Amino acid sequence: MRKVMGIIFQRWDHELQIFTMNRGISTIPFGGRYRLIDFALSNLVNSNIRSIGVLGGAKYGSLIDHLGTGQEWSLHRKSQDLAILPALENYSIEPGVYFDLRELLPSKLFIENQTTIQMIIFQPSNQINNLDFKPMMDEHFNSMNDVTIVAGNGRSDEFIGSPNENRRKWRNREILAVLVRRTLISQALQRMNQGGSYDLLNLIRRNQEHLRVKMLIYDGYYREISDVSGYYEANLDLLEAPVRKELFEGPRMIYTKSKDNHPTQYDNASIVNNAWIASGCQISGIIQNSIISRESMIGSGSVIKNSILMQRAHIGNDVYLEHVILDKAVTIRDRTVLKGSKDKPIVISKGSVI
Amino acid sequence: MRKVMGIIFQRWDHELQIFTMNRGISTIPFGGRYRLIDFALSNLVNSNIRSIGVLGGAKYGSLIDHLGTGQEWSLHRKSQDLAILPALENYSIEPGVYFDLRELLPSKLFIENQTTIQMIIFQPSNQINNLDFKPMMDEHFNSMNDVTIVAGNGRSDEFIGSPNENRRKWRNREILAVLVRRTLISQALQRMNQGGSYDLLNLIRRNQEHLRVKMLIYDGYYREISDVSGYYEANLDLLEAPVRKELFEGPRMIYTKSKDNHPTQYDNASIVNNAWIASGCQISGIIQNSIISRESMIGSGSVIKNSILMQRAHIGNDVYLEHVILDKAVTIRDRTVLKGSKDKPIVISKGSVI
Amino acid sequence: MKKKCVGMLLAGGQGSRLGILTKKVAKPAVLFGGKYRLIDFSLSNCYHSNIDTVGVLTQYQPLELNSYISTGSAWSLDNVSGGVTILPPYQSRYGASWYRGTADAIYQNLSYLQSYDPEHVLIISGDHIYKMDYSEMLNTHIKNHADLTIGGLIVEPEEASRFGIMSTDQENRILEFEEKPENPKGNLASMGIYIFRWPVLKRLLKEDGVKEESQHDFGKNVIPAVLAQQLNVFAYPFMGYWRDVGTIQSFYDAQMELLLQNPPLNLFDKEFRIYSNHESLPPHYISTEASVTDSLISDGCSIFGEVKHSILSGSVVVEEGAIIEDSILLKNVKIGKNARVNHAILDEGVVIAADEQVGSAEQAILLLGKEESDA
Amino acid sequence: MKKKCVGMLLAGGQGSRLGILTKKVAKPAVLFGGKYRLIDFSLSNCYHSNIDTVGVLTQYQPLELNSYISTGSAWSLDNVSGGVTILPPYQSRYGASWYRGTADAIYQNLSYLQSYDPEHVLIISGDHIYKMDYSEMLNTHIKNHADLTIGGLIVEPEEASRFGIMSTDQENRILEFEEKPENPKGNLASMGIYIFRWPVLKRLLKEDGVKEESQHDFGKNVIPAVLAQQLNVFAYPFMGYWRDVGTIQSFYDAQMELLLQNPPLNLFDKEFRIYSNHESLPPHYISTEASVTDSLISDGCSIFGEVKHSILSGSVVVEEGAIIEDSILLKNVKIGKNARVNHAILDEGVVIAADEQVGSAEQAILLLGKEESDA
């Protein structure tokens, strides 16, 4: 049996800091009931990878609460399937670095001791996609690659030759995942003590001549969430049937922490068009082109347009919201009007009362 | 129903730093199969307290791994019984402060939102005892106390009067737990923004005239672990029948994370006298007055005397250890001799090969 | 391990009056209110009452129920000591016997109870809709030094003959008990909720177990025997919402009550949540052309048509132009384009083809099941 | 949800030859090696073989087994889809029937299997001691395009008549199968481990289910029927350690093998751990006066006397001066001062008074149970 480990990295969250005061980037709520990390984690589980490390970072409270021991993802405590890896103290993530190996230093033993693991899959925690790693792993092992890079089909040509001519292209691509031989990572972690590079992609680039590196271009839907407008757009993408179909209706489910909510209740005045609505809501107003998360209440006469409401939004009566993002547990008082724009949605931070 | 929350604090770990390079004080292994926090946590669970916060600190990896969602303590994910509370960033614990309220700042909402909670029990994470909070809670509620302090019977007289004359006495006592009205904590957390004190005991002392404060003296066995020799002694205490009886044989169990280990195997040359030995060991030498943790192997001809072996000690043949503490996963090669003294045991750090 | 009170939940009932809904599952496993199963109410009540040890007695089609209950972790009822234990009929050295009645089911599991040696035993069933804190009933039971306390409900006089009717004195001591009396002497009905002192229950069940003529039923045999023995028996009047959903009509009505402006059963109450063990489904989608009013919509639904005054369980699809009215659609129901569903209950997996019409406001509720598939 | 292979674990056996050990528990729940129960081996094998969906068929005294198995989380077998499901006999619309044999037990649960619509079904039992990766057997089964593959073991010729004996060709195709033959033609014995293609199993069980004269047993009825039908049937030879512990002697011997210098069954192997669901107990204590050699000692024991070549389960107490030799002491056994136990198996909770002598090296193994307590 091929033994594979998955590791999910934190990412630079500066452009999302309005959401990350008290949580890491990986637990930003998304799509009515998910957190960003649910996608990367479900990808691993759906590809039968049962040894997973998640970088916890400094603001780890919501991550631990969300993941527990991984039971909702069929990960098991007894066989130690899931580990939350503590952050390096007094360290902050850099913007340009996709996978910063320094984050793994406190867990060096965790990786080095797993000598039966042959390969590690690195994923960032801020991407929305539904990847099947099984064929990619087959490709990786059958071609005897040292490194397989899974890149988005976004903005550049296919990867070809030597590092230098490809540097620009790499920069322009979004990296969905990197599959690497485990021993390469162990070596890199050891060399870091002697000032070796900590940027995984950079390391691969520099050693490309000694390694079998292959790039796979992914044709499906994906979004990287690195700023507010990307967050906004990715949420609204869920109103597109093909996106919903690809993310949620295929054979590979996206798992998340379960909550006990009542089905959503609509009253006789509710008018809802083109909306993605989670359970536990009570809806009595007008909703258009919006994402409504669990346990939200929309008062009568209120209009929610082109907006994203995270969990426990409490909207009074006769409110008007357009191009607005509400973080968790925001209360909007009666008759409030908030109008952002498509390019610059208004964001209200967690727990606010407006 | 009285609604009570328990919070378990980190403590200053400087004198134990040989054990706390990669773990918080609360997860130092103890007594063959436990971690220090098991005692405080079991105390709460055995007293039917089902809302528990544990301060995670910066080195939280082993804590999360140990606690999971609390299933071994009958704590439930669904009803959110257990929360691991993230540490304040860039903050370190002070030596003189028993309960440092600054640690609670990132979890302010966690405490403030639980408005049904009437009282909070604070415990440090580095004490060995088996407390029953039920009669203490009865006393607290029946006497309508604002604060009930549970102190050891160690070194001073009973608490009587006003703050000043008792300052010395308080300092001399080990505090096992403090029961406080929740609203007092909420107030204190709010005032800290205006430079209020963060030392809970100090706060109580200063406001004693306005509060109903009562001290209960605990007569049973307890040990606070704050330095290596205290750690050593507390482990060897388990060789005393009354201590074992009080900690492990009464109606209140000490729960811990379960491991799947085979029963310990003794071969035909093993000579074991006065020892406390966990499961999964293979023993072929001579053991006297020692604590042997799970999955340890003792080679033939080896002698282990007055020593504490944490998990996965691997002792070769013809080794001689006396007054030694081995952290987890230490390997001792054949014919090695290590002799410490009762007052100054030799400590070998985690993963070493000697 | 000794316990103060252990719960025994009778979940073996077939519920044959619920027709096809209980063809493949036991009554306590029937879906209610879009996402619950009937047994969620009793199990959630146990959680809220701090009853952390519950034996669930099953017999009829227990598969769905067993895997649904699992360890009980969905209701926070998995504990290091205690938790939920499924108790099916079993074979022992002395032979094998199906449960002959409610009392016999418990009689055959005395050794389960004995292993906890509780002070009291709470007996409940898994097919009623209510929220109740049994710990208050237990406190009253203890305060009364009762041998048996029976949960009681005031019913309409014309309904009384469907229940066991209790006559009590001013202290709620039960003077008389009649099972389904033709001429009821009162209207305090037994809810089928009993708290027994354990030694008394044990003795009574042993006595009943050997009686040839007994039907081994609590209401018919054990309760009358208790009263005949002059034991301390009290009623505990319960004032809250309670529904028996044993018939198609009552099953339909109780759910339609959830659509009222202020439903008598508040499922949004966070302090007394009804827990359930549900699969993970994405949010529901309501399209630009759709219209949804006065309804409960569960996760995973896709709605392109019109839904009025209806309850949709998980993953229901309503295609364009379809109209659903006054109906209850269980899991995975698919409604084709321009189809109409009115005043109907559609069981799990039912597919209504495009343009089809099903049910009518003028007729009795239509209950529609899926064609039998090959097993 | 469709699965590649679903496991069905037969755990209904009484194991009457194990005497008092199976008076209150089914054979798969019997304690082995200090801390395991027999079923741990099959369930751990499933985990290591990536079989994540297992139905456990119970019938005899299932209480201990049900609560022991729970969700299967102890063996990492609790999954969002699949996991362990307990399958007791049940009542349906068409009546209620106990399992009439191993094949009937599975026949009555075809709808459980149908819900996963697997490609293959693995059938195992819960009372053998072995470590086996079924996924290798499954791969061979698939490579052979087999309808049925039977796990086979080389046994001593004189033992052969106790087993189902298979004759095969060079490709391991089974040519003949005889259940407990008087004159065995070979020594490749069936281990009672079967992998069927699911459509074939379904058809065979339906055929067998209606045969009046059938005992509905795999070995006696189904396997001969398969061979008669000229289907693709292969043996899968297993070379590892395997023990049937169906008698007191074999139960004792298999455990004593664990005390050998290099036991044939390595329970310390971290790569193929045998998982179990055990209670939390403190470490064991060995006093200054005690002596322990050649033994396995479990958590929670307190030893003040002498223990030689013995296996002690959890929380056993051996008081001063007592001598335990060549014996197996199950949970919570207490041995009084200066008592002697030799060549004996003491069941859970047995108490030996001070100075008493129990068992003898010269006599057959003594099996001692606890006096019956009041249930």
XYZ file of N, CA and C in Angstrom, chain A residues 21-22 55-62 64-73 77-78 80 82 84-87 89-90 106 109 113 257-260 312 350, chain B residues 21-22 55-62 64-73 77-78 80 82 84-87 89-90 106 109 113 257-260 312 350:
234
model
N -9.346 38.433 12.885
C -8.911 38.969 14.173
C -8.815 37.864 15.215
N -9.779 36.976 15.228
C -9.809 35.927 16.250
C -9.841 34.526 15.672
N -1.977 22.775 10.003
C -1.239 23.768 10.769
C -2.210 24.648 11.527
N -1.967 24.763 12.819
C -2.933 25.426 13.692
C -2.742 26.922 13.808
N -1.532 27.391 13.612
C -1.292 28.827 13.748
C -1.470 29.312 15.171
N -1.463 30.624 15.311
C -1.532 31.206 16.648
C -2.969 31.357 17.131
N -3.894 31.602 16.195
C -5.295 31.796 16.595
C -6.038 30.501 16.330
N -5.756 29.496 17.162
C -6.180 28.135 16.854
C -7.523 27.750 17.455
N -8.115 28.637 18.273
C -9.341 28.270 18.986
C -10.437 27.761 18.078
N -10.765 28.520 17.031
C -11.879 28.114 16.179
C -11.523 26.865 15.368
N -9.651 24.246 16.389
C -9.832 23.072 17.252
C -11.304 22.791 17.450
N -12.051 23.860 17.674
C -13.479 23.708 17.866
C -14.123 23.100 16.620
N -13.675 23.560 15.467
C -14.274 23.094 14.216
C -13.906 21.632 13.928
N -12.643 21.305 14.034
C -12.204 19.967 13.620
C -12.479 18.890 14.656
N -12.383 19.226 15.944
C -12.495 18.183 16.965
C -11.431 17.130 16.694
N -11.830 15.866 16.698
C -10.872 14.828 16.334
C -11.083 14.393 14.889
N -11.885 15.165 14.156
C -12.081 14.870 12.740
C -13.208 13.893 12.466
N -14.082 13.662 13.443
C -15.097 12.613 13.257
C -16.028 12.908 12.087
N -16.341 14.168 11.835
C -17.239 14.474 10.714
C -16.576 14.201 9.367
N -15.266 14.066 9.363
C -14.551 13.751 8.128
C -14.152 12.266 8.115
N -9.705 9.053 16.052
C -8.781 9.326 17.155
C -7.895 8.122 17.425
N -8.476 6.940 17.362
C -7.736 5.742 17.766
C -6.528 5.520 16.864
N -5.066 7.801 15.126
C -4.301 9.047 15.014
C -4.263 9.587 13.592
N -5.680 12.413 12.434
C -5.604 13.877 12.298
C -4.758 14.470 13.412
N -3.352 18.326 14.753
C -3.265 19.773 14.580
C -1.857 20.159 14.999
N -1.112 20.734 14.060
C 0.308 20.990 14.291
C 0.485 22.408 14.808
N 1.114 22.563 15.958
C 1.225 23.889 16.542
C 2.151 24.784 15.733
N 1.901 26.061 15.808
C 2.697 27.028 15.060
C 4.030 27.243 15.754
N 6.422 29.619 17.503
C 6.102 30.821 18.284
C 6.711 32.062 17.635
N 6.053 33.168 17.829
C 6.559 34.458 17.363
C 6.978 34.449 15.902
N 8.067 22.953 14.469
C 7.702 22.351 15.768
C 7.200 20.916 15.613
N 9.402 16.144 14.325
C 9.356 14.741 14.727
C 8.140 14.035 14.144
N 9.127 10.882 12.077
C 8.862 9.570 12.669
C 7.997 8.686 11.795
N -18.351 20.419 10.201
C -18.870 20.154 11.547
C -20.392 20.229 11.511
N -21.045 19.269 12.147
C -22.502 19.291 12.103
C -23.057 20.129 13.241
N -24.159 20.755 12.965
C -24.866 21.557 13.958
C -26.299 21.044 14.015
N -26.921 21.195 15.137
C -28.317 20.765 15.224
C -29.240 21.916 14.948
N -25.663 33.240 12.243
C -26.357 33.995 13.295
C -26.497 35.485 12.988
N -17.291 40.649 13.064
C -17.971 39.690 13.947
C -18.545 40.342 15.198
N 9.830 21.854 26.631
C 10.326 22.422 25.386
C 9.252 22.367 24.298
N 8.559 21.263 24.222
C 7.571 21.099 23.154
C 6.170 20.800 23.672
N -6.983 26.199 29.125
C -6.107 27.137 28.441
C -5.034 26.382 27.686
N -4.929 26.707 26.404
C -4.079 25.909 25.527
C -2.628 26.362 25.498
N -2.380 27.630 25.762
C -1.013 28.125 25.703
C -0.451 28.103 24.299
N 0.839 28.344 24.203
C 1.468 28.443 22.886
C 1.875 27.071 22.362
N 2.242 26.174 23.249
C 2.702 24.847 22.810
C 1.555 23.870 23.002
N 0.554 24.015 22.127
C -0.716 23.348 22.368
C -0.837 21.982 21.700
N 0.164 21.595 20.891
C 0.041 20.356 20.120
C -0.298 19.143 20.965
N 0.468 18.918 22.027
C 0.231 17.715 22.825
C -1.081 17.799 23.599
N -3.951 19.223 22.534
C -5.035 18.883 21.619
C -5.035 17.391 21.350
N -3.856 16.852 21.128
C -3.748 15.431 20.875
C -4.264 14.637 22.069
N -3.935 15.101 23.269
C -4.332 14.372 24.474
C -5.846 14.466 24.709
N -6.386 15.667 24.638
C -7.788 15.840 25.011
C -8.764 15.419 23.924
N -8.406 15.626 22.653
C -9.387 15.369 21.605
C -10.608 16.232 21.861
N -11.784 15.623 21.775
C -12.982 16.369 22.136
C -13.424 16.010 23.554
N -12.540 15.344 24.285
C -12.861 15.023 25.677
C -13.621 13.736 25.863
N -13.667 12.881 24.832
C -14.516 11.685 24.937
C -14.108 10.769 26.084
N -12.818 10.666 26.371
C -12.400 9.777 27.462
C -12.829 10.321 28.827
N -13.198 11.588 28.865
C -13.678 12.184 30.117
C -15.214 12.305 30.091
N -18.869 16.483 22.183
C -18.716 17.491 21.140
C -20.056 18.169 20.858
N -21.122 17.387 20.837
C -22.419 17.915 20.425
C -22.884 19.023 21.364
N -20.967 20.779 23.236
C -19.878 21.740 23.436
C -19.396 21.803 24.879
N -16.422 20.856 26.099
C -15.011 21.179 26.307
C -14.533 22.170 25.256
N -10.942 24.298 24.136
C -9.543 24.628 24.375
C -9.387 26.100 24.030
N -8.992 26.884 25.013
C -8.986 28.334 24.853
C -7.601 28.778 24.409
N -7.529 29.489 23.296
C -6.215 29.866 22.775
C -5.535 30.882 23.672
N -4.230 30.876 23.634
C -3.447 31.799 24.458
C -3.434 33.176 23.833
N -1.463 36.018 22.271
C -0.208 35.947 21.523
C 0.891 36.730 22.255
N 2.098 36.274 22.102
C 3.267 36.975 22.638
C 3.127 37.298 24.121
N -8.426 36.317 25.094
C -8.905 35.915 23.761
C -10.232 35.149 23.821
N -15.360 36.410 24.985
C -16.721 36.146 24.524
C -17.215 34.789 25.012
N -20.565 35.091 26.953
C -21.794 34.631 26.307
C -22.536 33.580 27.108
N -6.375 9.699 28.204
C -6.489 9.201 26.832
C -6.140 7.721 26.808
N -6.940 6.946 26.091
C -6.667 5.512 26.093
C -5.701 5.159 24.977
N -4.905 4.168 25.239
C -3.957 3.656 24.247
C -4.210 2.165 24.126
N -3.903 1.611 22.975
C -4.087 0.178 22.826
C -2.804 -0.544 23.104
N 7.593 4.871 26.376
C 8.500 4.365 25.334
C 9.976 4.477 25.696
N 13.400 14.442 26.171
C 12.613 13.651 25.235
C 13.398 13.251 23.990
